Amino acid sequence: MKKQDDRHHKELITFATVENGYIYWIWKREHNNISYSENWERLLGYRENEISNSPEEWIKHVADEDLKHIHEGISSLLLEDEFSLSYKVKHSQGSHIDILTRIKVISRDEQGKPLCILGTHEDITEVTKIKKELATNQENFELVYAKLENCAFYDSLTGLPNRINIETKLNMIISDAISNSTKGAVLFIDLDNFKNLNDTLGHSFGDEVITKVGEVIKHICHGDVSSARVGGDEFVVVIPKFTHITEVIDFTKKILKSLEEIRTINNNDINLSTSIGISIFPEQGESSTHLLKYADIAMHKVKESGKNNFKFYTDEMTKEIENKMEIQKHLIKAIEKNELVLHYQPLIDANTESVDSVEALIRWYHPTKGMISPLVFIPIAEEFGIIRDLGTWVLNTACMQNKEWSDKGFAPIKVSINVSPLQLEQGDFVVVVKNALSKSGLDPKYLQLEITENVSMKFIDENIKILEELRTLGVNIAMDDFGTGYSSLNYLMKLPIDSLKIDKSFIDNINESSNKELIMDTIIKLAHNLNLEVIAEGVETSDQLNILKKMSCNKIQGYFYSKPLPKNDLEEFLNKKIVNL
Ligand code: C2E
Ligand code: CA
Ligand code: CA
């Protein structure tokens, strides 16, 4: 993994969430794949993941008359570091969209061929149309100019001011607040689960929702309170002056409530909820860029803690982000310096007491910070786009290790690997697994992949297909942490899986709670009826073990038998087990 590329990848993600209206993209020669920030498929009239991210796919959508122009552009990549191209792309419904693509070569190899390119796509259809009108309609210059201005400063869907407009206005409002020693607030409003709604009910319905939300916000914001639409489902409200913070709170609550009261749109029942982040000026910042960013950070905090609410920005929020970035930076180095290792925790067959498999669990010993838990760095790796490389490393290392054990003469066991939802979504996950198997020479039946309930729900049809392909290879699939997500029997029956891992929280105090015992017994019976094996996680005592054995639980994992062990210790454990038998 190239350190520099990842830094740019992170920059891209940060950009993409800060600057809206542009589609950011990055291409790396390593993968020959273009990652887009968001909405690229939507712009072309496709659903998420409907078209691939290859450069060939991009060119496929370019209008025929502009192909030559694009190929010329591509050849100038060898000579120029920075340039732009304007051209037409074909919308899925047949119309054409004018696009302006900016391109910046970030790194090159010794021959000068690009290794990493960053860029943006921008929809300039409206502007191009008006420019053309301007060229042919000189007399009506003022009318056309007014249209151009409208298009540059107002959002065409809701008629509300756009980002540039509100930023300019906010800067003026802040200067007033500073000179009058008054205070104001910026509200960053984001609809919850809008993407879902868009994907299930269609984009034109999504547009109707946005229009309606815009109307409601406009209606609430009268007098000197301004509002704007700054991105897909993002709105901003500026309260220029308040005396008591309760005024801001009441106003925010009013927005939450009014949006919740939108119950139907076009005869479709909807259930809208919203997350709002708030920053205060001038005490938290004196520029629109900072205040919008802070309100945005606070909004994301609301999302993290369950959505449908509001939060005020605090300095700790930025510290937390800085801390995450710091960990992210160290993590990239740790991967390069091989500071990460896998430990292996045995899973014991409840009948035979022999080792059935081992779960690979990642460990990071930081030279100064000491041991960092995967519960801390895995979410960061997911957030910063490192999880795919990390996950591939885990897969390769664990497969290789398991093959080595079988070559050394240990009785064959499975190795079980945690798979992040983002890995499944990466498109070529099956290929990554196949590669790990062929590189290591491990028989697929000795590999198990652990997925979580949440992953399986999100793109249910796509995931079923991937899981089926993996099972066809001979790989086992286990549902991890069962009972902690949004489990539904319906999904459970649909999913092609081999076993259920019941979360530790069900096993804790099982001996003291008849309720827990009953739930556990029911889950095990149900799983057996569905032909699934049951694995109990986090078993710590012999009491728990005996209860689980009585319930015919198939496999046991937990400190009672062993903690996760470094590879050498695990070998010792395997040897001891053989002696004990
Ligand atoms: P998990 O998949 O649920 O893994 C089980 C966790 O429970 C492990 O924590 C394990 O050490 C711990 N555990 C096992 N038996 C007991 C017990 O008897 N008592 C108690 N108190 N704990 C027990 P660990 O290693 O800290 O891993 C935490 C989580 O990090 C894992 O939860 C998994 O979600 C994630 N993780 C670990 N390695 C990887 C990896 O390679 N890739 C991905 N994507 N996630 C990983
Ligand atoms: Ca697991
Ligand atoms: Ca688990």
XYZ file of C-alpha atoms and ligand atoms in Angstrom:
629
model
C 0.000 0.000 0.000
C 1.359 3.445 -0.919
C 1.371 5.879 1.941
C 0.947 8.878 -0.288
C -2.056 7.470 -2.118
C -3.839 6.873 1.100
C -3.218 10.333 2.311
C -4.851 11.551 -0.864
C -7.660 9.138 -0.463
C -8.333 10.601 2.955
C -8.106 14.096 1.551
C -10.629 13.089 -1.051
C -13.087 11.870 1.537
C -12.688 15.019 3.602
C -13.110 17.172 0.505
C -16.130 15.309 -0.657
C -17.973 15.821 2.567
C -16.994 19.464 2.831
C -17.481 20.657 -0.727
C -20.779 19.698 -2.227
C -21.940 20.003 -5.777
C -18.730 18.477 -7.104
C -18.155 14.814 -7.583
C -14.620 14.010 -6.444
C -12.796 11.030 -7.842
C -9.484 9.303 -7.478
C -7.750 6.829 -9.767
C -4.852 4.611 -8.738
C -2.891 2.566 -11.227
C -2.552 -0.198 -8.654
C -6.263 -1.008 -8.880
C -7.059 0.726 -12.199
C -10.298 1.713 -10.624
C -11.970 5.099 -10.088
C -13.443 5.773 -6.644
C -16.084 8.499 -6.717
C -17.149 10.590 -3.735
C -20.850 10.181 -4.386
C -23.665 10.834 -6.803
C -21.755 10.004 -9.985
C -24.128 7.184 -10.800
C -27.069 9.326 -9.844
C -25.951 12.073 -12.212
C -25.888 9.551 -15.036
C -29.320 8.256 -14.025
C -28.213 4.950 -12.494
C -28.668 3.425 -9.062
C -25.826 2.975 -6.634
C -23.414 0.207 -7.695
C -25.301 -0.275 -10.949
C -22.293 0.675 -13.065
C -18.715 -0.316 -12.493
C -15.905 2.024 -11.464
C -13.500 1.167 -14.258
C -12.068 3.906 -16.510
C -13.567 2.033 -19.488
C -17.034 2.451 -17.961
C -16.494 6.222 -17.688
C -15.521 6.420 -21.365
C -18.538 4.290 -22.302
C -20.785 7.101 -21.080
C -19.052 9.859 -23.041
C -21.107 11.118 -26.008
C -19.720 9.767 -29.308
C -18.879 13.213 -30.700
C -16.605 13.915 -27.708
C -14.702 10.617 -27.661
C -11.811 11.944 -29.735
C -11.492 14.913 -27.406
C -11.392 12.592 -24.371
C -8.718 10.359 -25.885
C -6.596 13.426 -26.635
C -7.113 14.474 -23.026
C -5.952 11.094 -21.773
C -2.790 11.240 -23.847
C -1.906 14.660 -22.410
C -1.774 12.991 -18.978
C 1.823 12.096 -19.789
C 2.845 15.723 -20.233
C 0.602 17.841 -18.071
C -0.027 17.690 -14.352
C -3.176 19.731 -14.261
C -5.869 20.407 -16.872
C -9.601 20.251 -17.465
C -11.895 18.751 -20.086
C -15.448 19.662 -20.948
C -17.592 17.149 -22.787
C -21.021 15.559 -22.889
C -22.046 12.331 -21.182
C -25.081 10.199 -21.957
C -27.795 9.986 -19.300
C -29.425 6.555 -18.876
C -32.678 8.067 -20.201
C -31.037 9.230 -23.428
C -30.458 12.933 -22.758
C -27.000 14.554 -22.680
C -25.337 16.255 -19.720
C -22.468 18.751 -20.015
C -19.615 17.884 -17.711
C -16.503 19.759 -16.688
C -13.796 17.407 -15.457
C -10.762 18.772 -13.644
C -7.725 16.518 -13.519
C -4.615 16.642 -11.314
C -1.836 14.076 -11.494
C -0.667 13.390 -7.934
C 2.181 10.936 -8.460
C 4.090 9.320 -11.328
C 6.459 6.372 -11.778
C 10.053 6.708 -13.058
C 8.869 6.712 -16.665
C 6.521 9.588 -15.891
C 3.379 7.479 -16.168
C 0.684 8.519 -13.663
C 0.302 6.412 -10.523
C -2.443 8.402 -8.886
C -4.819 11.012 -10.284
C -7.328 13.150 -8.404
C -10.133 15.093 -10.011
C -13.648 16.471 -9.979
C -16.675 16.187 -12.228
C -19.111 19.060 -12.321
C -22.500 19.242 -14.029
C -22.361 22.415 -16.137
C -25.449 21.755 -18.289
C -27.386 24.775 -17.045
C -24.450 27.145 -17.343
C -23.618 25.917 -20.854
C -27.209 26.400 -21.920
C -27.304 29.942 -20.639
C -23.936 30.761 -22.167
C -25.256 29.601 -25.541
C -28.348 31.730 -25.119
C -26.131 34.619 -24.251
C -24.189 34.188 -27.450
C -27.279 34.085 -29.678
C -29.479 36.507 -27.812
C -27.475 39.678 -27.406
C -30.500 41.999 -27.121
C -31.952 40.160 -24.176
C -28.663 40.279 -22.388
C -30.130 41.385 -19.081
C -32.692 38.631 -18.968
C -30.111 35.993 -19.764
C -27.691 37.483 -17.270
C -30.355 37.329 -14.563
C -30.854 33.655 -15.369
C -27.133 33.029 -15.137
C -26.968 34.766 -11.798
C -29.926 32.790 -10.579
C -28.268 29.588 -11.619
C -25.000 30.536 -9.956
C -26.485 31.564 -6.618
C -29.719 29.637 -6.232
C -30.544 25.968 -6.070
C -32.716 25.052 -9.045
C -34.769 22.391 -7.224
C -35.917 24.332 -4.152
C -35.277 27.895 -5.269
C -33.339 28.411 -2.035
C -29.943 30.158 -1.983
C -27.068 27.743 -2.664
C -23.796 27.224 -0.820
C -21.850 30.113 -2.400
C -24.754 32.424 -1.679
C -25.152 31.513 1.979
C -21.388 31.537 2.565
C -21.143 35.102 1.294
C -24.140 36.172 3.313
C -22.913 34.406 6.438
C -19.579 36.227 6.250
C -21.417 39.556 6.220
C -23.653 38.485 9.099
C -20.600 37.434 11.144
C -18.911 40.841 10.599
C -22.087 42.517 11.841
C -22.193 40.259 14.882
C -18.561 41.104 15.682
C -19.068 44.848 15.384
C -22.340 44.818 17.347
C -21.087 42.328 19.960
C -24.019 40.019 19.276
C -24.219 36.263 18.801
C -25.675 34.106 16.063
C -26.025 30.436 15.130
C -25.496 28.229 12.088
C -27.655 25.120 11.764
C -26.524 22.294 9.506
C -29.541 20.146 8.648
C -29.312 16.695 7.102
C -32.164 14.270 6.470
C -31.724 10.811 8.006
C -31.552 7.812 5.684
C -32.278 9.909 2.620
C -30.092 7.664 0.485
C -32.245 4.713 1.375
C -35.396 6.550 0.463
C -33.855 7.601 -2.839
C -32.778 4.064 -3.643
C -36.085 2.463 -2.760
C -38.582 5.015 -4.088
C -36.563 6.482 -6.945
C -34.687 9.689 -7.578
C -37.596 11.727 -8.851
C -39.459 10.949 -5.652
C -36.300 11.938 -3.758
C -36.410 15.271 -5.580
C -40.012 15.774 -4.487
C -39.029 15.139 -0.888
C -36.197 17.688 -1.137
C -38.562 20.235 -2.679
C -41.071 19.736 0.119
C -38.392 19.953 2.810
C -37.124 23.161 1.178
C -40.641 24.636 1.310
C -41.065 23.752 4.976
C -37.680 25.228 5.909
C -38.369 28.376 3.890
C -41.703 28.727 5.650
C -40.158 28.507 9.118
C -37.294 30.882 8.340
C -38.860 34.284 8.058
C -37.596 37.696 9.018
C -33.827 37.890 9.146
C -33.293 34.126 9.434
C -31.783 32.802 6.172
C -31.869 29.329 4.733
C -30.052 27.541 1.902
C -29.656 24.157 0.283
C -25.972 23.275 0.280
C -25.938 19.703 -1.006
C -28.113 16.673 -1.816
C -30.180 16.466 1.342
C -28.312 19.165 3.258
C -29.721 22.508 4.281
C -28.286 25.396 6.263
C -30.118 27.920 8.401
C -28.455 31.041 9.784
C -29.940 32.744 12.831
C -28.150 36.126 12.721
C -28.842 37.175 16.277
C -30.046 35.642 19.526
C -29.938 36.646 23.157
C -30.539 33.358 24.954
C -29.394 29.979 23.655
C -32.932 28.690 24.332
C -34.082 30.692 21.299
C -31.758 28.606 19.121
C -32.903 25.388 20.780
C -36.583 26.228 20.304
C -35.996 27.118 16.668
C -34.108 23.878 16.051
C -36.828 21.819 17.704
C -39.394 23.547 15.524
C -37.503 22.482 12.388
C -37.205 18.887 13.604
C -40.909 18.769 14.405
C -42.116 20.443 11.199
C -40.081 18.063 9.047
C -41.352 15.098 11.020
C -44.892 16.264 10.315
C -44.464 15.737 6.570
C -46.333 12.468 6.444
C -47.196 11.957 2.791
C -45.674 13.089 -0.467
C -47.459 12.316 -3.680
C -49.615 9.671 -1.959
C -46.563 7.914 -0.562
C -46.378 7.626 3.212
C -43.045 8.795 4.530
C -41.429 9.027 7.889
C -38.856 11.809 7.862
C -36.350 12.422 10.578
C -33.491 14.889 10.618
C -30.122 15.462 12.261
C -29.028 19.012 13.019
C -25.616 20.312 14.109
C -25.225 23.847 15.464
C -22.238 26.206 15.687
C -22.219 29.607 17.379
C -20.542 32.748 16.097
C -18.384 34.641 16.597
C -17.239 32.630 19.640
C -16.606 29.401 17.692
C -15.338 30.983 14.499
C -15.279 34.106 12.430
C -15.517 32.656 8.925
C -18.355 30.899 7.162
C -16.030 28.037 6.198
C -15.225 27.239 9.829
C -18.744 27.658 11.135
C -20.251 25.472 8.419
C -17.593 22.856 9.007
C -18.202 22.860 12.777
C -21.973 22.646 12.375
C -21.385 19.781 9.914
C -19.152 17.970 12.433
C -21.815 18.353 15.128
C -24.425 17.032 12.680
C -22.303 13.928 12.061
C -22.091 13.425 15.831
C -25.901 13.360 15.926
C -25.871 10.690 13.208
C -23.380 8.627 15.178
C -25.461 8.758 18.315
C -28.716 7.601 16.780
C -29.871 10.451 14.465
C -33.178 12.388 14.757
C -31.854 15.025 17.139
C -29.584 18.087 17.394
C -26.215 18.833 18.977
C -24.103 21.924 19.575
C -20.536 21.846 18.286
C -17.800 21.531 20.913
C -14.001 21.739 20.633
C -13.792 18.114 21.784
C -15.454 17.082 18.532
C -12.526 18.442 16.540
C -10.062 16.906 18.995
C -11.746 13.569 18.481
C -11.426 13.915 14.717
C -7.768 14.930 15.059
C -7.183 11.938 17.273
C -8.785 9.671 14.687
C -6.642 11.194 11.922
C -3.570 10.616 14.071
C -4.480 6.952 14.573
C -5.192 6.657 10.882
C -1.769 8.034 10.014
C -0.047 5.642 12.428
C -2.149 2.750 11.167
C -0.945 3.236 7.601
C 2.643 3.207 8.901
C 1.922 0.187 11.081
C 0.763 -1.780 8.049
C 3.956 -0.868 6.201
C 6.156 -1.688 9.188
C 4.409 -4.984 9.925
C 3.392 -3.893 13.404
C 0.095 -5.708 13.026
C -0.230 -9.343 13.940
C -2.971 -11.898 14.125
C -3.877 -13.794 17.248
C -5.964 -16.934 17.093
C -8.704 -17.990 19.485
C -9.721 -21.673 19.489
C -13.335 -22.747 18.919
C -13.994 -26.050 20.619
C -16.408 -28.697 19.395
C -18.891 -29.168 22.263
C -19.210 -32.915 21.601
C -15.671 -34.028 20.987
C -13.858 -31.278 22.946
C -11.390 -31.032 20.075
C -10.370 -27.810 18.345
C -12.706 -27.254 15.409
C -11.379 -23.913 14.262
C -9.601 -20.717 15.283
C -10.824 -17.151 14.893
C -8.178 -14.744 13.597
C -8.261 -11.505 15.603
C -6.061 -8.593 14.658
C -3.659 -6.999 17.172
C -1.718 -3.749 16.960
C 1.208 -3.148 19.296
C 2.063 0.508 18.941
C 5.696 1.257 19.944
C 4.714 4.134 22.259
C 0.955 3.888 22.767
C 1.094 0.167 23.518
C -1.676 -2.168 22.542
C -4.500 -0.570 20.534
C -7.767 -2.507 20.448
C -9.354 -3.481 17.139
C -12.543 -1.950 18.527
C -10.726 1.396 18.230
C -8.842 1.066 14.960
C -11.131 -1.101 12.818
C -13.864 1.598 12.717
C -11.184 4.166 11.834
C -9.821 1.920 9.090
C -13.390 1.671 7.790
C -13.952 5.399 7.918
C -10.703 6.265 6.144
C -10.889 3.629 3.454
C -7.983 1.480 4.717
C -10.128 -1.482 5.681
C -10.000 -3.132 2.264
C -6.216 -3.377 2.238
C -6.187 -4.302 5.894
C -8.867 -6.956 5.339
C -6.960 -8.422 2.399
C -3.828 -8.607 4.542
C -5.754 -10.449 7.287
C -7.214 -12.872 4.763
C -3.856 -13.653 3.152
C -2.008 -13.962 6.460
C -4.624 -16.183 8.092
C -4.942 -18.517 5.085
C -1.174 -18.832 4.837
C -0.901 -19.537 8.569
C -3.566 -22.217 8.482
C -1.866 -23.946 5.544
C 1.419 -23.825 7.447
C -0.217 -25.587 10.422
C -1.577 -28.329 8.226
C 1.831 -28.675 6.531
C 3.418 -28.980 9.972
C 1.164 -31.956 10.655
C -1.479 -30.464 12.946
C -4.954 -31.945 12.506
C -6.834 -29.792 9.990
C -8.812 -26.894 11.477
C -10.766 -24.028 9.990
C -9.571 -20.456 10.263
C -12.372 -17.944 10.740
C -11.958 -14.349 9.570
C -13.939 -11.208 10.367
C -15.134 -9.451 7.238
C -16.101 -5.797 7.351
C -19.279 -4.807 5.458
C -17.113 -2.483 3.344
C -15.030 -5.425 2.134
C -18.118 -7.195 0.824
C -19.128 -4.028 -0.999
C -15.759 -3.708 -2.719
C -17.006 -5.498 -5.826
C -14.081 -7.891 -6.237
C -14.301 -9.526 -2.830
C -14.782 -13.020 -4.260
C -11.610 -12.557 -6.326
C -9.706 -11.405 -3.221
C -10.799 -14.572 -1.392
C -9.909 -16.786 -4.366
C -6.451 -15.179 -4.523
C -5.849 -15.727 -0.809
C -6.806 -19.382 -1.231
C -4.688 -19.981 -4.300
C -1.665 -18.094 -2.954
C -1.703 -20.079 0.280
C -2.851 -23.380 -1.193
C -5.448 -23.682 1.602
C -8.426 -25.928 0.913
C -11.528 -23.622 0.893
C -13.320 -25.881 3.351
C -10.805 -24.758 5.999
C -11.762 -21.110 5.584
C -14.720 -19.491 7.333
C -15.830 -15.883 6.888
C -17.706 -14.042 9.617
C -20.171 -11.425 8.470
C -22.476 -9.334 10.647
C -26.217 -8.953 10.517
C -25.983 -5.314 9.467
C -23.954 -6.111 6.372
C -26.392 -8.694 5.219
C -29.375 -6.361 5.405
C -28.026 -3.423 3.492
C -27.713 -4.809 0.000
C -29.490 -8.025 0.586
C -29.695 -9.260 -3.013
C -26.103 -8.393 -3.904
C -24.862 -9.950 -0.676
C -26.787 -13.168 -1.204
C -25.098 -13.475 -4.588
C -21.608 -12.915 -3.169
C -22.184 -15.320 -0.279
C -23.500 -17.956 -2.666
C -20.419 -17.620 -4.857
C -18.192 -18.017 -1.805
C -20.080 -21.088 -0.658
C -19.805 -22.566 -4.126
C -16.040 -22.270 -3.697
C -16.430 -24.339 -0.531
C -15.914 -21.518 1.968
C -18.048 -21.480 5.146
C -20.060 -18.455 6.164
C -20.900 -17.564 9.756
C -23.184 -14.813 11.007
C -21.242 -13.000 13.728
C -22.597 -11.198 16.808
C -26.036 -12.686 16.235
C -28.732 -10.944 18.249
C -27.086 -7.522 18.426
C -28.220 -6.084 15.091
C -31.590 -5.973 13.433
C -32.044 -9.677 13.056
C -35.107 -10.847 11.273
C -36.063 -14.449 10.765
C -37.026 -13.676 7.250
C -33.494 -12.565 6.360
C -31.951 -15.381 8.288
C -33.813 -17.872 6.150
C -32.867 -16.106 2.942
C -29.151 -15.836 3.673
C -26.842 -18.592 2.517
C -24.951 -19.182 5.770
C -23.619 -22.211 7.643
C -23.507 -21.086 11.235
C -24.658 -18.532 13.774
C -22.326 -17.030 16.344
C -24.423 -15.958 19.291
C -23.200 -12.756 20.852
C -21.499 -12.780 24.231
C -24.238 -10.590 25.744
C -26.627 -13.578 25.575
C -24.130 -15.829 27.326
C -23.223 -13.388 30.133
C -25.113 -14.355 33.308
C -27.039 -17.017 31.434
C -26.971 -19.092 34.622
C -28.661 -16.309 36.596
C -31.421 -15.364 34.213
C -34.105 -17.846 33.203
C -35.176 -15.377 30.555
C -31.771 -15.459 28.884
C -31.703 -19.228 29.111
C -35.051 -19.434 27.356
C -33.965 -17.042 24.583
C -30.753 -18.985 24.092
C -32.561 -22.311 23.970
C -35.026 -20.924 21.409
C -32.288 -19.476 19.200
C -30.413 -22.794 19.214
C -33.528 -24.795 18.318
C -34.434 -22.356 15.610
C -30.930 -22.425 14.133
C -30.904 -26.213 14.147
C -34.248 -26.245 12.355
C -32.662 -24.055 9.700
C -29.738 -26.495 9.496
C -27.336 -23.997 10.983
C -24.602 -24.760 13.452
C -24.527 -22.690 16.615
C -21.375 -21.173 18.083
C -21.464 -19.537 21.526
C -19.049 -16.613 21.965
C -17.511 -15.323 25.172
C -17.981 -18.438 27.297
C -16.056 -17.843 30.512
C -17.287 -20.332 33.115
C -17.993 -24.041 33.411
C -21.596 -23.223 34.432
C -22.164 -21.439 31.148
C -20.499 -24.288 29.287
C -22.718 -26.927 30.902
C -25.920 -25.040 30.155
C -24.863 -24.570 26.531
C -23.934 -28.215 26.174
C -27.347 -29.225 27.509
C -28.938 -27.024 24.850
C -26.893 -28.861 22.173
C -24.866 -25.801 21.229
C -22.321 -27.045 18.661
C -19.213 -25.007 19.326
C -17.775 -23.006 22.162
C -15.436 -20.025 22.025
C -14.288 -18.041 25.017
C -11.799 -17.464 27.794
C -13.003 -20.654 29.508
C -10.965 -22.599 26.963
C -8.527 -19.931 25.831
C -7.941 -16.275 25.104
C -6.840 -15.331 21.572
C -3.206 -16.518 21.344
C -0.127 -15.556 19.322
C 0.662 -18.181 16.720
C 3.340 -20.000 18.747
C 1.145 -20.224 21.828
C -1.696 -21.518 19.719
C 0.564 -24.298 18.436
C 1.282 -25.197 22.055
C -2.449 -25.189 22.777
C -3.071 -27.522 19.827
C -0.340 -29.884 21.063
C -1.735 -29.900 24.596
C -5.234 -30.624 23.319
C -3.920 -33.662 21.528
C -2.203 -34.868 24.714
C -5.409 -34.330 26.735
C -7.591 -36.293 24.374
P -15.682 -10.245 17.512
O -15.610 -10.706 16.113
O -16.992 -10.380 18.193
O -14.547 -11.032 18.277
C -14.703 -11.550 19.548
C -14.127 -10.628 20.593
O -14.445 -11.130 21.866
C -12.602 -10.570 20.536
O -12.220 -9.257 20.930
C -12.212 -11.592 21.586
O -10.935 -11.374 22.114
C -13.278 -11.361 22.625
N -13.535 -12.545 23.445
C -13.473 -13.841 23.090
N -13.802 -14.644 24.122
C -14.086 -13.837 25.161
C -14.497 -14.071 26.532
O -14.669 -15.194 26.972
N -14.703 -12.981 27.306
C -14.516 -11.732 26.854
N -14.726 -10.709 27.678
N -14.138 -11.453 25.568
C -13.924 -12.518 24.738
P -11.135 -8.439 20.158
O -10.041 -9.334 19.707
O -10.801 -7.257 20.979
O -11.888 -7.988 18.858
C -12.912 -7.076 18.910
C -13.630 -6.944 17.595
O -12.789 -6.346 16.607
C -14.038 -8.285 17.013
O -15.230 -8.695 17.622
C -14.215 -7.911 15.561
O -15.463 -7.319 15.356
C -13.145 -6.856 15.361
N -11.991 -7.466 14.697
C -10.930 -8.116 15.225
N -10.087 -8.517 14.260
C -10.626 -8.136 13.086
C -10.236 -8.261 11.712
O -9.215 -8.870 11.346
N -11.050 -7.699 10.769
C -12.209 -7.051 11.121
N -12.967 -6.530 10.136
N -12.604 -6.934 12.382
C -11.821 -7.458 13.361
Ca -15.947 -12.433 14.997
Ca -18.555 -11.817 17.636
